Amino acid sequence: MAEIENKEAIHEACREGRLAAVESLLAANPKLAYRKDSDDRLPIHWACSYSHKAIVQLLQQTKDFDVDVQDGSGWTPLMIACSIKDGDELIDLLLARGADVNLKNFNGQTPLHFCASKNNISIARKLLSPPYKASSRLPDKQQQLPIHRAAAVGSTPMVKLLLDNLSPLNSQDRSGLTPLHHAVAEGHGDVAVELLRRGAESGRLDKEGNLALKLAPDQKVAKWILTEAEKEGIEVVVS
């Protein structure tokens, strides 16, 4: 009986970091680099997910390889690398091959959205810098900018970086939430104060008519924000 081909053998090898196996499979059939698996992913998507740099480098060397290839959700290798811990070396590889820093997935998110969500500050700084110059002004399908995500996860350094790179400060998402709303709602008082310091409009209402400070998880958070703002002479709208 003829042996049944494992059509996802290269994907498995990429997940497991088996470089020799990937080399062998590509030598027998270079087109495997472009084969999608049952998750609608190419081998490079898995290699990036598990941070297997040598395999990513190998796959990129195949003829006519598209570094911006998207999986079934529209994720590129660069987006994946921006979402993992210690993905800096992968980022360098992908950028060197011309990866698009402003490409969106099918939810409208860019690599910078994922940097902000995961607080990957060094990668975000690299993407925003020349010659790449990622835009901090591109909203996803929920009308959220990277700064909305940075505020929600409580990263003051990321918020500062995005603002220093022309991110809108008072942009509202589909729910009418500004970055200030997100920061307050998640209890990140330090981020809220930084946003206020930079000129965030505390009087803006979300779609349900809520001021940012009304979304504080408890009075302790709200009081701390008000106290810190008062120290700096910042007026905060509370009603």
PDB file of N, CA and C in Angstrom, residues 11 16 29 81 95 101 119 163 216-217:
ATOM      1  N   HIS A  11       4.394  22.167   7.935  1.00  0.00           N
ATOM      2  CA  HIS A  11       3.815  23.053   8.953  1.00  0.00           C
ATOM      3  C   HIS A  11       4.161  22.545  10.357  1.00  0.00           C
ATOM      4  N   GLU A  16       7.512  22.946  15.322  1.00  0.00           N
ATOM      5  CA  GLU A  16       8.396  22.256  16.255  1.00  0.00           C
ATOM      6  C   GLU A  16       9.852  22.707  16.162  1.00  0.00           C
ATOM      7  N   ASN A  29      10.522  19.485  -2.583  1.00  0.00           N
ATOM      8  CA  ASN A  29       9.418  20.212  -3.220  1.00  0.00           C
ATOM      9  C   ASN A  29       9.383  21.656  -2.714  1.00  0.00           C
ATOM     10  N   ALA A  81       4.950  38.318  14.369  1.00  0.00           N
ATOM     11  CA  ALA A  81       6.199  38.609  15.078  1.00  0.00           C
ATOM     12  C   ALA A  81       6.029  39.768  16.053  1.00  0.00           C
ATOM     13  N   LEU A  95      11.579  42.883   8.039  1.00  0.00           N
ATOM     14  CA  LEU A  95      11.723  44.243   7.530  1.00  0.00           C
ATOM     15  C   LEU A  95      12.800  44.321   6.449  1.00  0.00           C
ATOM     16  N   VAL A 101       4.750  47.684   6.869  1.00  0.00           N
ATOM     17  CA  VAL A 101       4.459  47.984   8.274  1.00  0.00           C
ATOM     18  C   VAL A 101       3.047  48.532   8.470  1.00  0.00           C
ATOM     19  N   ASN A 119       2.459  45.429  24.345  1.00  0.00           N
ATOM     20  CA  ASN A 119       3.448  46.329  24.956  1.00  0.00           C
ATOM     21  C   ASN A 119       4.869  46.002  24.495  1.00  0.00           C
ATOM     22  N   LEU A 163       1.996  59.079  20.973  1.00  0.00           N
ATOM     23  CA  LEU A 163       1.692  60.511  20.917  1.00  0.00           C
ATOM     24  C   LEU A 163       2.848  61.298  20.313  1.00  0.00           C
ATOM     25  N   ALA A 216     -14.445  54.537  35.851  1.00  0.00           N
ATOM     26  CA  ALA A 216     -13.453  54.015  36.806  1.00  0.00           C
ATOM     27  C   ALA A 216     -14.014  52.800  37.538  1.00  0.00           C
ATOM     28  N   PRO A 217     -13.219  51.757  37.702  1.00  0.00           N
ATOM     29  CA  PRO A 217     -13.708  50.540  38.355  1.00  0.00           C
ATOM     30  C   PRO A 217     -14.078  50.730  39.820  1.00  0.00           C
TER      31      PRO A 217
END
